[in-house]
PDB file of C-alpha atoms and ligand atoms in Angstrom:
ATOM      1  CA  MET A1117      -2.187  17.847  -3.246  1.00 89.00           C
ATOM      2  CA  ALA A1118       0.851  15.036  -4.050  1.00 94.00           C
ATOM      3  CA  PRO A1119       0.063  11.986  -5.110  1.00 97.00           C
ATOM      4  CA  LEU A1120      -0.033   8.851  -2.708  1.00 98.00           C
ATOM      5  CA  TYR A1121       1.053   5.792  -4.220  1.00 98.00           C
ATOM      6  CA  ILE A1122       0.627   2.871  -1.612  1.00 98.00           C
ATOM      7  CA  ALA A1123       3.073  -0.574  -1.712  1.00 98.00           C
ATOM      8  CA  LEU A1124       1.844  -4.129  -0.630  1.00 98.00           C
ATOM      9  CA  VAL A1125       4.552  -5.397   0.124  1.00 98.00           C
ATOM     10  CA  HIS A1126       5.746  -9.365   0.958  1.00 98.00           C
ATOM     11  CA  TYR A1127       9.773  -8.719   1.238  1.00 98.00           C
ATOM     12  CA  PRO A1128      10.712  -8.125   3.977  1.00 98.00           C
ATOM     13  CA  VAL A1129       9.039  -9.199   6.527  1.00 98.00           C
ATOM     14  CA  LEU A1130       8.310 -10.779   9.360  1.00 98.00           C
ATOM     15  CA  ASN A1131       6.493 -13.896  10.077  1.00 98.00           C
ATOM     16  CA  ARG A1132       5.277 -15.376  13.640  1.00 97.00           C
ATOM     17  CA  MET A1133       8.482 -16.160  14.677  1.00 98.00           C
ATOM     18  CA  GLY A1134      10.515 -12.745  13.640  1.00 98.00           C
ATOM     19  CA  ASP A1135      12.004 -14.245  10.916  1.00 98.00           C
ATOM     20  CA  THR A1136      12.446 -12.238   7.562  1.00 98.00           C
ATOM     21  CA  ILE A1137      10.538 -13.966   4.976  1.00 98.00           C
ATOM     22  CA  ALA A1138       8.690 -13.034   1.653  1.00 98.00           C
ATOM     23  CA  SER A1139       4.619 -13.961   2.314  1.00 98.00           C
ATOM     24  CA  ALA A1140       2.643 -15.435  -0.771  1.00 98.00           C
ATOM     25  CA  ILE A1141       0.546 -13.065  -2.496  1.00 97.00           C
ATOM     26  CA  THR A1142      -4.074 -12.825  -1.506  1.00 97.00           C
ATOM     27  CA  ASN A1143      -6.226 -12.662  -3.761  1.00 95.00           C
ATOM     28  CA  LEU A1144      -8.397 -11.145  -1.391  1.00 97.00           C
ATOM     29  CA  ASP A1145      -6.173  -8.632  -0.833  1.00 98.00           C
ATOM     30  CA  LEU A1146      -5.110  -7.147  -5.064  1.00 97.00           C
ATOM     31  CA  HIS A1147      -9.193  -7.254  -5.313  1.00 95.00           C
ATOM     32  CA  ASP A1148      -9.686  -4.862  -1.381  1.00 97.00           C
ATOM     33  CA  LEU A1149      -6.850  -2.822  -2.406  1.00 98.00           C
ATOM     34  CA  ALA A1150      -7.428  -2.191  -5.722  1.00 97.00           C
ATOM     35  CA  ARG A1151     -10.703  -1.233  -5.430  1.00 96.00           C
ATOM     36  CA  SER A1152      -9.415   0.527  -2.339  1.00 97.00           C
ATOM     37  CA  CYS A1153      -6.784   2.882  -3.988  1.00 97.00           C
ATOM     38  CA  CYS A1154      -9.252   2.714  -7.350  1.00 96.00           C
ATOM     39  CA  THR A1155     -11.704   4.577  -5.331  1.00 97.00           C
ATOM     40  CA  TYR A1156      -8.575   7.463  -3.282  1.00 97.00           C
ATOM     41  CA  GLY A1157      -7.070   8.384  -6.235  1.00 96.00           C
ATOM     42  CA  VAL A1158      -4.461   6.454  -5.721  1.00 98.00           C
ATOM     43  CA  PRO A1159      -2.616   6.639  -8.805  1.00 98.00           C
ATOM     44  CA  VAL A1160      -1.094   3.056  -8.336  1.00 98.00           C
ATOM     45  CA  CYS A1161      -0.811   0.337  -6.059  1.00 98.00           C
ATOM     46  CA  TYR A1162       2.975  -1.970  -6.374  1.00 98.00           C
ATOM     47  CA  ILE A1163       2.700  -5.594  -5.456  1.00 98.00           C
ATOM     48  CA  VAL A1164       5.561  -5.894  -4.315  1.00 98.00           C
ATOM     49  CA  THR A1165       7.516  -9.460  -4.247  1.00 98.00           C
ATOM     50  CA  PRO A1166      10.840 -10.487  -5.596  1.00 98.00           C
ATOM     51  CA  LEU A1167       9.898 -13.942  -6.508  1.00 98.00           C
ATOM     52  CA  ARG A1168       8.647 -15.001  -9.583  1.00 98.00           C
ATOM     53  CA  ASP A1169       6.393 -18.081  -8.745  1.00 98.00           C
ATOM     54  CA  GLN A1170       4.021 -15.251  -6.866  1.00 98.00           C
ATOM     55  CA  GLN A1171       4.614 -12.768  -9.902  1.00 98.00           C
ATOM     56  CA  ALA A1172       2.949 -15.474 -12.138  1.00 98.00           C
ATOM     57  CA  LEU A1173       0.881 -15.582 -10.073  1.00 97.00           C
ATOM     58  CA  ALA A1174      -0.292 -11.983  -9.533  1.00 97.00           C
ATOM     59  CA  HIS A1175      -0.091 -11.389 -13.449  1.00 95.00           C
ATOM     60  CA  ARG A1176      -2.656 -14.504 -13.791  1.00 94.00           C
ATOM     61  CA  LEU A1177      -5.089 -12.581 -11.460  1.00 93.00           C
ATOM     62  CA  THR A1178      -4.757  -9.032 -12.356  1.00 93.00           C
ATOM     63  CA  SER A1179      -5.277 -10.394 -15.713  1.00 91.00           C
ATOM     64  CA  HIS A1180      -8.129 -12.645 -15.982  1.00 89.00           C
ATOM     65  CA  TRP A1181      -9.762  -9.690 -14.692  1.00 85.00           C
ATOM     66  CA  ILE A1182      -7.928  -6.906 -16.243  1.00 88.00           C
ATOM     67  CA  ASP A1183      -8.084  -8.741 -20.678  1.00 85.00           C
ATOM     68  CA  GLY A1184     -10.059 -11.725 -19.939  1.00 81.00           C
ATOM     69  CA  LYS A1185     -13.599 -13.236 -18.608  1.00 83.00           C
ATOM     70  CA  GLY A1186     -13.530 -11.537 -15.559  1.00 79.00           C
ATOM     71  CA  GLY A1187     -13.211  -7.626 -17.060  1.00 76.00           C
ATOM     72  CA  GLU A1188     -16.300  -8.964 -19.349  1.00 81.00           C
ATOM     73  CA  ILE A1189     -18.383 -10.339 -17.104  1.00 84.00           C
ATOM     74  CA  LEU A1190     -17.582  -6.680 -13.852  1.00 82.00           C
ATOM     75  CA  PRO A1191     -15.668  -4.054 -15.653  1.00 82.00           C
ATOM     76  CA  GLU A1192     -15.753  -2.215 -13.389  1.00 85.00           C
ATOM     77  CA  ARG A1193     -13.558  -4.431 -11.363  1.00 83.00           C
ATOM     78  CA  ARG A1194     -11.219  -3.974 -14.419  1.00 89.00           C
ATOM     79  CA  GLU A1195     -10.745  -0.493 -14.424  1.00 90.00           C
ATOM     80  CA  ALA A1196     -10.380  -0.687 -10.612  1.00 93.00           C
ATOM     81  CA  LEU A1197      -7.174  -3.481 -11.062  1.00 94.00           C
ATOM     82  CA  LYS A1198      -4.994  -1.524 -14.243  1.00 94.00           C
ATOM     83  CA  ILE A1199      -4.431   0.218 -10.534  1.00 96.00           C
ATOM     84  CA  LEU A1200      -1.933  -3.258  -9.573  1.00 97.00           C
ATOM     85  CA  LYS A1201       1.864  -3.515 -10.113  1.00 98.00           C
ATOM     86  CA  VAL A1202       3.889  -6.551  -9.629  1.00 98.00           C
ATOM     87  CA  VAL A1203       7.597  -4.894  -9.711  1.00 98.00           C
ATOM     88  CA  GLU A1204      10.646  -6.762  -7.472  1.00 98.00           C
ATOM     89  CA  THR A1205      10.807  -4.633  -4.598  1.00 98.00           C
ATOM     90  CA  ILE A1206       9.816  -1.244  -3.319  1.00 98.00           C
ATOM     91  CA  SER A1207      13.145   1.066  -4.972  1.00 98.00           C
ATOM     92  CA  SER A1208      11.832  -0.733  -7.815  1.00 98.00           C
ATOM     93  CA  ALA A1209       8.342   1.145  -6.525  1.00 98.00           C
ATOM     94  CA  GLY A1210      10.392   4.622  -6.077  1.00 98.00           C
ATOM     95  CA  GLU A1211      12.443   4.362  -9.359  1.00 98.00           C
ATOM     96  CA  ASP A1212       8.553   3.821 -11.338  1.00 98.00           C
ATOM     97  CA  ILE A1213       7.220   6.582  -9.292  1.00 98.00           C
ATOM     98  CA  PHE A1214      10.846   8.416 -10.187  1.00 98.00           C
ATOM     99  CA  GLU A1215       9.776   7.719 -13.402  1.00 98.00           C
ATOM    100  CA  LYS A1216       5.911   8.284 -14.560  1.00 98.00           C
ATOM    101  CA  THR A1217       6.531  12.688 -12.263  1.00 97.00           C
ATOM    102  CA  GLY A1218      10.381  13.311 -12.732  1.00 98.00           C
ATOM    103  CA  LYS A1219      10.146  12.741  -8.958  1.00 98.00           C
ATOM    104  CA  ARG A1220      12.028  11.086  -5.605  1.00 98.00           C
ATOM    105  CA  PRO A1221       9.083   9.871  -3.718  1.00 98.00           C
ATOM    106  CA  ILE A1222       8.989  10.363   0.272  1.00 98.00           C
ATOM    107  CA  VAL A1223       8.292   6.681   1.490  1.00 98.00           C
ATOM    108  CA  TRP A1224       6.382   6.184   4.142  1.00 98.00           C
ATOM    109  CA  ALA A1225       5.990   3.064   6.032  1.00 98.00           C
ATOM    110  CA  SER A1226       2.653   1.842   8.180  1.00 98.00           C
ATOM    111  CA  THR A1227       2.543  -0.040  11.092  1.00 98.00           C
ATOM    112  CA  ALA A1228      -0.040  -1.237  13.852  1.00 98.00           C
ATOM    113  CA  ARG A1229       2.979  -0.865  17.208  1.00 97.00           C
ATOM    114  CA  LYS A1230       3.356   3.563  18.031  1.00 94.00           C
ATOM    115  CA  GLU A1231       7.096   4.490  16.809  1.00 94.00           C
ATOM    116  CA  PRO A1232       9.040   6.976  18.190  1.00 94.00           C
ATOM    117  CA  GLY A1233       8.824  10.148  16.246  1.00 95.00           C
ATOM    118  CA  ALA A1234       6.890   8.459  14.228  1.00 98.00           C
ATOM    119  CA  LEU A1235       4.083  11.488  11.988  1.00 98.00           C
ATOM    120  CA  ALA A1236       0.156  12.202  13.302  1.00 98.00           C
ATOM    121  CA  HIS A1237      -2.211  11.154  10.223  1.00 98.00           C
ATOM    122  CA  ALA A1238      -3.009  15.492  10.325  1.00 97.00           C
ATOM    123  CA  ARG A1239       0.771  16.263   9.591  1.00 97.00           C
ATOM    124  CA  ALA A1240       0.815  13.742   7.176  1.00 98.00           C
ATOM    125  CA  ARG A1241      -2.393  14.897   5.183  1.00 97.00           C
ATOM    126  CA  PHE A1242      -0.794  18.589   5.423  1.00 96.00           C
ATOM    127  CA  LEU A1243       2.240  17.404   4.485  1.00 97.00           C
ATOM    128  CA  LEU A1244       0.410  15.657   1.407  1.00 97.00           C
ATOM    129  CA  GLU A1245      -1.519  18.812   0.876  1.00 95.00           C
ATOM    130  CA  ASP A1246       2.181  21.193   1.373  1.00 96.00           C
ATOM    131  CA  GLU A1247       4.686  18.983  -0.818  1.00 94.00           C
ATOM    132  CA  ASP A1248       5.017  19.105  -5.127  1.00 94.00           C
ATOM    133  CA  ARG A1249       7.151  15.419  -4.275  1.00 97.00           C
ATOM    134  CA  PRO A1250       5.175  12.064  -4.558  1.00 98.00           C
ATOM    135  CA  PHE A1251       4.413   9.863  -1.802  1.00 98.00           C
ATOM    136  CA  LEU A1252       4.453   6.458  -1.280  1.00 98.00           C
ATOM    137  CA  LEU A1253       3.526   4.016   1.846  1.00 98.00           C
ATOM    138  CA  LEU A1254       4.048   1.705   2.825  1.00 98.00           C
ATOM    139  CA  PHE A1255       2.124  -1.420   3.774  1.00 98.00           C
ATOM    140  CA  GLY A1256       3.072  -5.093   5.241  1.00 98.00           C
ATOM    141  CA  THR A1257       2.038  -8.347   4.932  1.00 98.00           C
ATOM    142  CA  GLY A1258       3.203 -11.545   7.097  1.00 98.00           C
ATOM    143  CA  TRP A1259       3.583 -10.535  10.758  1.00 98.00           C
ATOM    144  CA  GLY A1260       3.995  -6.553   8.975  1.00 98.00           C
ATOM    145  CA  LEU A1261       7.323  -4.954   7.928  1.00 98.00           C
ATOM    146  CA  ALA A1262      10.644  -5.837   8.046  1.00 98.00           C
ATOM    147  CA  PRO A1263      13.418  -3.944  10.747  1.00 97.00           C
ATOM    148  CA  ALA A1264      14.863  -2.793   7.940  1.00 97.00           C
ATOM    149  CA  VAL A1265      12.719  -1.181   5.671  1.00 98.00           C
ATOM    150  CA  PHE A1266      11.844   0.658   9.233  1.00 97.00           C
ATOM    151  CA  GLU A1267      15.574   1.958   7.930  1.00 96.00           C
ATOM    152  CA  GLU A1268      15.465   3.095   4.867  1.00 95.00           C
ATOM    153  CA  THR A1269      12.211   5.108   4.926  1.00 98.00           C
ATOM    154  CA  ASP A1270      11.740   8.808   5.180  1.00 98.00           C
ATOM    155  CA  GLY A1271       8.857   9.041   7.542  1.00 98.00           C
ATOM    156  CA  VAL A1272       6.493   5.856   9.892  1.00 98.00           C
ATOM    157  CA  LEU A1273       3.227   6.980   9.645  1.00 98.00           C
ATOM    158  CA  ASP A1274       1.716   6.742  13.464  1.00 98.00           C
ATOM    159  CA  PRO A1275      -0.378   3.401  14.395  1.00 98.00           C
ATOM    160  CA  ILE A1276      -4.560   3.853  13.410  1.00 98.00           C
ATOM    161  CA  PRO A1277      -4.990   3.744  17.361  1.00 96.00           C
ATOM    162  CA  GLY A1278      -8.649   2.316  18.042  1.00 94.00           C
ATOM    163  CA  ILE A1279     -10.325   2.509  21.314  1.00 96.00           C
ATOM    164  CA  ASN A1280      -9.396  -0.049  23.795  1.00 95.00           C
ATOM    165  CA  GLY A1281      -5.850  -1.582  23.397  1.00 93.00           C
ATOM    166  CA  TYR A1282      -6.502  -4.269  20.302  1.00 97.00           C
ATOM    167  CA  ASN A1283      -5.641  -2.164  16.924  1.00 98.00           C
ATOM    168  CA  HIS A1284      -3.955  -5.647  14.284  1.00 97.00           C
ATOM    169  CA  LEU A1285      -5.570  -4.840  11.398  1.00 98.00           C
ATOM    170  CA  SER A1286      -6.053  -7.463   8.003  1.00 98.00           C
ATOM    171  CA  VAL A1287      -4.106  -4.605   5.717  1.00 98.00           C
ATOM    172  CA  ARG A1288      -6.742  -4.365   3.778  1.00 98.00           C
ATOM    173  CA  SER A1289      -9.033  -2.456   6.431  1.00 98.00           C
ATOM    174  CA  ALA A1290      -5.719   0.009   6.853  1.00 98.00           C
ATOM    175  CA  VAL A1291      -5.404   0.636   3.768  1.00 98.00           C
ATOM    176  CA  SER A1292      -9.227   2.121   3.546  1.00 98.00           C
ATOM    177  CA  ILE A1293      -8.933   3.874   7.513  1.00 98.00           C
ATOM    178  CA  LEU A1294      -5.675   5.752   6.673  1.00 98.00           C
ATOM    179  CA  MET A1295      -6.407   6.365   2.375  1.00 98.00           C
ATOM    180  CA  ASP A1296      -9.871   8.098   4.437  1.00 97.00           C
ATOM    181  CA  ARG A1297      -7.859   9.727   6.935  1.00 97.00           C
ATOM    182  CA  LEU A1298      -4.069  11.012   3.989  1.00 97.00           C
ATOM    183  CA  LEU A1299      -6.977  11.589   1.122  1.00 97.00           C
ATOM    184  CA  GLY A1300     -10.123  11.273   2.602  1.00 95.00           C
ATOM    185  CA  ASP A1301     -12.870  14.279   1.894  1.00 90.00           C
ATOM    186  CA  ARG A1302     -13.467  15.933   5.398  1.00 85.00           C
ATOM    187  CA  ASP A1303     -16.517  18.687   4.496  1.00 86.00           C
ATOM    188  CA  ALA A1304     -18.554  14.942   4.031  1.00 84.00           C
ATOM    189  CA  LEU A1305     -17.904  14.327   7.784  1.00 80.00           C
ATOM    190  CA  GLU A1306     -20.105  17.498   8.472  1.00 82.00           C
TER     191      GLU A1306
HETATM  192  N1  SAM B2747      -2.346 -11.405   6.126  1.00 63.23           N
HETATM  193  C1  SAM B2747      -2.367  -9.809   7.488  1.00 63.23           C
HETATM  194  C2  SAM B2747      -3.528 -10.103   7.357  1.00 63.23           C
HETATM  195  O1  SAM B2747      -4.030  -9.039   5.828  1.00 63.23           O
HETATM  196  O2  SAM B2747      -4.768  -9.570   7.917  1.00 63.23           O
HETATM  197  C3  SAM B2747      -1.350  -8.739   6.994  1.00 63.23           C
HETATM  198  C4  SAM B2747      -0.155  -8.072   8.511  1.00 63.23           C
HETATM  199  S1  SAM B2747      -0.351  -7.027   8.777  1.00 63.23           S
HETATM  200  C5  SAM B2747       0.853  -7.254  10.070  1.00 63.23           C
HETATM  201  C6  SAM B2747      -0.973  -6.022   8.155  1.00 63.23           C
HETATM  202  C7  SAM B2747       0.052  -4.014   7.743  1.00 63.23           C
HETATM  203  O3  SAM B2747      -1.544  -3.772   7.953  1.00 63.23           O
HETATM  204  C8  SAM B2747       0.858  -3.882   8.954  1.00 63.23           C
HETATM  205  O4  SAM B2747       1.674  -4.755   8.225  1.00 63.23           O
HETATM  206  C9  SAM B2747       0.747  -2.652   8.288  1.00 63.23           C
HETATM  207  O5  SAM B2747       0.915  -2.206   7.325  1.00 63.23           O
HETATM  208  C10 SAM B2747      -0.942  -2.165   8.285  1.00 63.23           C
HETATM  209  N2  SAM B2747      -1.382  -2.543  10.135  1.00 63.23           N
HETATM  210  C11 SAM B2747      -2.157  -2.814  10.664  1.00 63.23           C
HETATM  211  N3  SAM B2747      -2.783  -2.490  11.905  1.00 63.23           N
HETATM  212  C12 SAM B2747      -2.718  -1.546  11.058  1.00 63.23           C
HETATM  213  C13 SAM B2747      -3.021  -0.244  12.796  1.00 63.23           C
HETATM  214  N4  SAM B2747      -3.798  -0.271  13.098  1.00 63.23           N
HETATM  215  N5  SAM B2747      -2.648   0.950  12.068  1.00 63.23           N
HETATM  216  C14 SAM B2747      -1.280   0.872  11.083  1.00 63.23           C
HETATM  217  N6  SAM B2747      -1.319   0.244  10.469  1.00 63.23           N
HETATM  218  C15 SAM B2747      -1.347  -1.316  10.597  1.00 63.23           C
END
Protein backbone atom coordinates (compact mmCIF):
# COMPACT_ATOMS: atom_id res chain seq x y z
CA MET A 1 0.00 0.00 0.00
CA ALA A 2 1.41 3.41 -0.98
CA PRO A 3 1.55 5.91 1.89
CA LEU A 4 -1.28 8.44 1.88
CA TYR A 5 -0.37 11.88 3.25
CA ILE A 6 -3.03 14.47 4.09
CA ALA A 7 -2.88 18.27 3.84
CA LEU A 8 -5.31 20.68 5.45
CA VAL A 9 -5.08 23.75 3.23
CA HIS A 10 -5.66 27.25 4.64
CA TYR A 11 -4.39 28.99 1.49
CA PRO A 12 -5.47 29.24 -1.27
CA VAL A 13 -9.11 28.67 -0.30
CA LEU A 14 -12.36 30.49 -1.06
CA ASN A 15 -14.47 32.63 1.23
CA ARG A 16 -18.25 32.75 0.95
CA MET A 17 -18.02 35.54 -1.66
CA GLY A 18 -15.81 33.36 -3.85
CA ASP A 19 -12.61 35.36 -3.21
CA THR A 20 -9.33 33.56 -2.68
CA ILE A 21 -8.18 34.01 0.89
CA ALA A 22 -6.03 32.51 3.67
CA SER A 23 -8.30 31.09 6.38
CA ALA A 24 -7.58 30.87 10.10
CA ILE A 25 -6.40 27.74 11.85
CA THR A 26 -8.97 25.96 14.04
CA ASN A 27 -7.94 24.15 17.19
CA LEU A 28 -10.60 21.47 16.69
CA ASP A 29 -9.45 20.72 13.11
CA LEU A 30 -5.88 20.14 14.30
CA HIS A 31 -6.88 17.80 17.11
CA ASP A 32 -9.44 15.82 15.12
CA LEU A 33 -7.31 15.46 11.98
CA ALA A 34 -4.29 14.37 14.02
CA ARG A 35 -6.37 11.70 15.79
CA SER A 36 -7.97 10.43 12.57
CA CYS A 37 -4.65 10.38 10.71
CA CYS A 38 -3.03 8.48 13.58
CA THR A 39 -5.90 5.97 13.57
CA TYR A 40 -5.55 5.30 9.82
CA GLY A 41 -1.74 5.20 9.67
CA VAL A 42 -1.26 8.46 7.74
CA PRO A 43 2.45 9.32 8.13
CA VAL A 44 2.08 13.13 8.17
CA CYS A 45 -0.84 15.55 8.16
CA TYR A 46 0.38 18.88 6.76
CA ILE A 47 -1.14 22.11 8.01
CA VAL A 48 -0.68 24.50 5.10
CA THR A 49 -0.58 28.21 5.89
CA PRO A 50 1.72 30.95 4.64
CA LEU A 51 0.69 33.29 7.49
CA ARG A 52 3.41 33.62 10.12
CA ASP A 53 1.02 34.33 13.00
CA GLN A 54 -1.07 31.28 12.08
CA GLN A 55 2.04 29.11 11.85
CA ALA A 56 3.07 30.37 15.30
CA LEU A 57 -0.41 29.57 16.66
CA ALA A 58 -0.26 26.03 15.26
CA HIS A 59 3.21 25.53 16.75
CA ARG A 60 2.01 26.84 20.13
CA LEU A 61 -0.94 24.47 20.09
CA THR A 62 1.06 21.42 19.10
CA SER A 63 3.93 22.12 21.49
CA HIS A 64 1.47 22.33 24.41
CA TRP A 65 0.46 18.75 23.57
CA ILE A 66 3.83 17.40 22.45
CA ASP A 67 6.30 19.01 24.88
CA GLY A 68 4.09 20.68 27.47
CA LYS A 69 1.51 19.94 30.14
CA GLY A 70 -1.10 18.61 27.67
CA GLY A 71 1.05 15.67 26.67
CA GLU A 72 1.81 14.80 30.30
CA ILE A 73 -1.91 14.59 31.07
CA LEU A 74 -2.93 12.83 27.84
CA PRO A 75 0.05 10.92 26.37
CA GLU A 76 -2.04 9.40 23.56
CA ARG A 77 -2.93 12.92 22.37
CA ARG A 78 0.78 13.70 22.24
CA GLU A 79 1.22 10.68 19.99
CA ALA A 80 -1.47 11.92 17.61
CA LEU A 81 -0.38 15.55 17.46
CA LYS A 82 3.16 14.52 16.49
CA ILE A 83 1.68 13.68 13.07
CA LEU A 84 1.00 17.36 12.30
CA LYS A 85 3.55 19.39 10.36
CA VAL A 86 3.12 23.08 9.56
CA VAL A 87 4.25 24.07 6.05
CA GLU A 88 3.95 27.28 4.03
CA THR A 89 2.56 25.93 0.77
CA ILE A 90 1.16 22.79 -0.83
CA SER A 91 4.43 22.54 -2.79
CA SER A 92 6.42 22.51 0.47
CA ALA A 93 4.35 19.50 1.57
CA GLY A 94 5.27 17.80 -1.74
CA GLU A 95 8.95 18.64 -1.17
CA ASP A 96 8.82 17.21 2.34
CA ILE A 97 7.32 13.96 1.03
CA PHE A 98 10.05 13.83 -1.64
CA GLU A 99 12.71 14.23 1.05
CA LYS A 100 11.14 11.45 3.14
CA THR A 101 10.43 8.94 0.38
CA GLY A 102 12.62 9.93 -2.59
CA LYS A 103 9.44 10.12 -4.72
CA ARG A 104 7.18 12.97 -5.80
CA PRO A 105 3.64 12.44 -4.52
CA ILE A 106 0.58 12.00 -6.72
CA VAL A 107 -1.64 14.86 -5.55
CA TRP A 108 -5.41 14.54 -5.25
CA ALA A 109 -7.96 17.15 -4.20
CA SER A 110 -11.22 16.60 -2.34
CA THR A 111 -14.43 18.54 -2.76
CA ALA A 112 -18.15 18.24 -2.02
CA ARG A 113 -18.87 19.03 -5.72
CA LYS A 114 -19.05 16.41 -8.45
CA GLU A 115 -16.26 17.26 -10.93
CA PRO A 116 -16.03 15.81 -14.45
CA GLY A 117 -13.48 13.00 -14.57
CA ALA A 118 -13.34 12.65 -10.78
CA LEU A 119 -11.97 9.40 -9.36
CA ALA A 120 -14.38 6.93 -7.80
CA HIS A 121 -13.31 5.99 -4.29
CA ALA A 122 -12.91 2.32 -5.26
CA ARG A 123 -10.55 3.35 -8.10
CA ALA A 124 -8.58 5.61 -5.74
CA ARG A 125 -8.28 2.72 -3.28
CA PHE A 126 -7.05 0.44 -6.06
CA LEU A 127 -4.41 3.02 -7.11
CA LEU A 128 -3.22 3.32 -3.51
CA GLU A 129 -2.76 -0.46 -3.42
CA ASP A 130 -1.12 -0.57 -6.85
CA GLU A 131 1.21 2.45 -7.12
CA ASP A 132 4.67 2.62 -5.63
CA ARG A 133 4.55 6.42 -5.31
CA PRO A 134 3.23 8.28 -2.26
CA PHE A 135 -0.08 10.17 -2.44
CA LEU A 136 -1.04 13.55 -1.01
CA LEU A 137 -4.75 14.22 -0.50
CA LEU A 138 -5.76 17.87 -0.09
CA PHE A 139 -8.67 19.13 2.01
CA GLY A 140 -10.02 22.66 2.03
CA THR A 141 -11.02 25.06 4.78
CA GLY A 142 -13.23 28.14 4.46
CA TRP A 143 -15.54 27.52 1.47
CA GLY A 144 -13.19 24.96 -0.05
CA LEU A 145 -10.04 24.75 -2.14
CA ALA A 146 -9.50 27.59 -4.67
CA PRO A 147 -9.81 26.69 -8.40
CA ALA A 148 -6.04 27.18 -8.85
CA VAL A 149 -5.43 24.19 -6.56
CA PHE A 150 -7.53 21.87 -8.74
CA GLU A 151 -5.55 22.95 -11.82
CA GLU A 152 -2.30 21.85 -10.14
CA THR A 153 -3.41 18.43 -8.90
CA ASP A 154 -3.17 15.04 -10.60
CA GLY A 155 -6.78 14.20 -9.86
CA VAL A 156 -9.86 14.98 -7.85
CA LEU A 157 -11.82 12.44 -5.82
CA ASP A 158 -15.53 11.92 -6.18
CA PRO A 159 -17.43 13.66 -3.40
CA ILE A 160 -18.91 11.72 -0.50
CA PRO A 161 -22.45 11.91 -1.88
CA GLY A 162 -24.70 11.74 1.17
CA ILE A 163 -28.14 10.20 0.73
CA ASN A 164 -30.60 13.06 0.32
CA GLY A 165 -28.78 15.69 -1.72
CA TYR A 166 -27.01 17.44 1.20
CA ASN A 167 -23.30 16.64 1.46
CA HIS A 168 -21.50 19.70 2.88
CA LEU A 169 -19.43 18.03 5.57
CA SER A 170 -17.08 19.63 8.04
CA VAL A 171 -13.52 19.01 6.98
CA ARG A 172 -13.06 16.83 10.04
CA SER A 173 -15.89 14.49 9.00
CA ALA A 174 -14.78 14.48 5.35
CA VAL A 175 -11.23 13.45 6.31
CA SER A 176 -12.44 10.58 8.49
CA ILE A 177 -14.94 9.25 5.95
CA LEU A 178 -12.51 9.41 3.02
CA MET A 179 -9.73 7.79 5.04
CA ASP A 180 -12.02 4.94 5.96
CA ARG A 181 -13.05 4.50 2.32
CA LEU A 182 -9.47 4.63 1.02
CA LEU A 183 -7.56 2.92 3.83
CA GLY A 184 -10.10 1.24 6.11
CA ASP A 185 -10.23 -2.48 6.76
CA ARG A 186 -12.89 -3.85 4.35
CA ASP A 187 -13.04 -7.19 6.20
CA ALA A 188 -14.33 -5.33 9.25
CA LEU A 189 -17.57 -4.67 7.33
CA GLU A 190 -18.41 -8.35 7.01
N1 LIG B 1 -14.81 25.47 8.10
C1 LIG B 1 -15.41 24.43 7.40
C2 LIG B 1 -15.77 23.24 8.26
O1 LIG B 1 -14.96 22.33 8.53
O2 LIG B 1 -16.92 23.18 8.64
C3 LIG B 1 -14.53 23.99 6.25
C4 LIG B 1 -15.41 23.65 5.13
S1 LIG B 1 -14.42 23.11 3.76
C5 LIG B 1 -15.45 23.59 2.42
C6 LIG B 1 -14.66 21.36 3.91
C7 LIG B 1 -13.67 20.53 3.12
O3 LIG B 1 -13.95 19.16 3.45
C8 LIG B 1 -13.81 20.66 1.62
O4 LIG B 1 -12.96 21.64 1.07
C9 LIG B 1 -13.42 19.26 1.16
O5 LIG B 1 -12.02 19.14 1.18
C10 LIG B 1 -13.98 18.38 2.27
N2 LIG B 1 -15.39 17.98 2.04
C11 LIG B 1 -16.52 18.49 2.60
N3 LIG B 1 -17.60 17.81 2.19
C12 LIG B 1 -17.15 16.84 1.35
C13 LIG B 1 -17.78 15.79 0.60
N4 LIG B 1 -19.09 15.62 0.61
N5 LIG B 1 -16.99 14.99 -0.15
C14 LIG B 1 -15.63 15.13 -0.17
N6 LIG B 1 -14.99 16.09 0.52
C15 LIG B 1 -15.74 16.95 1.27
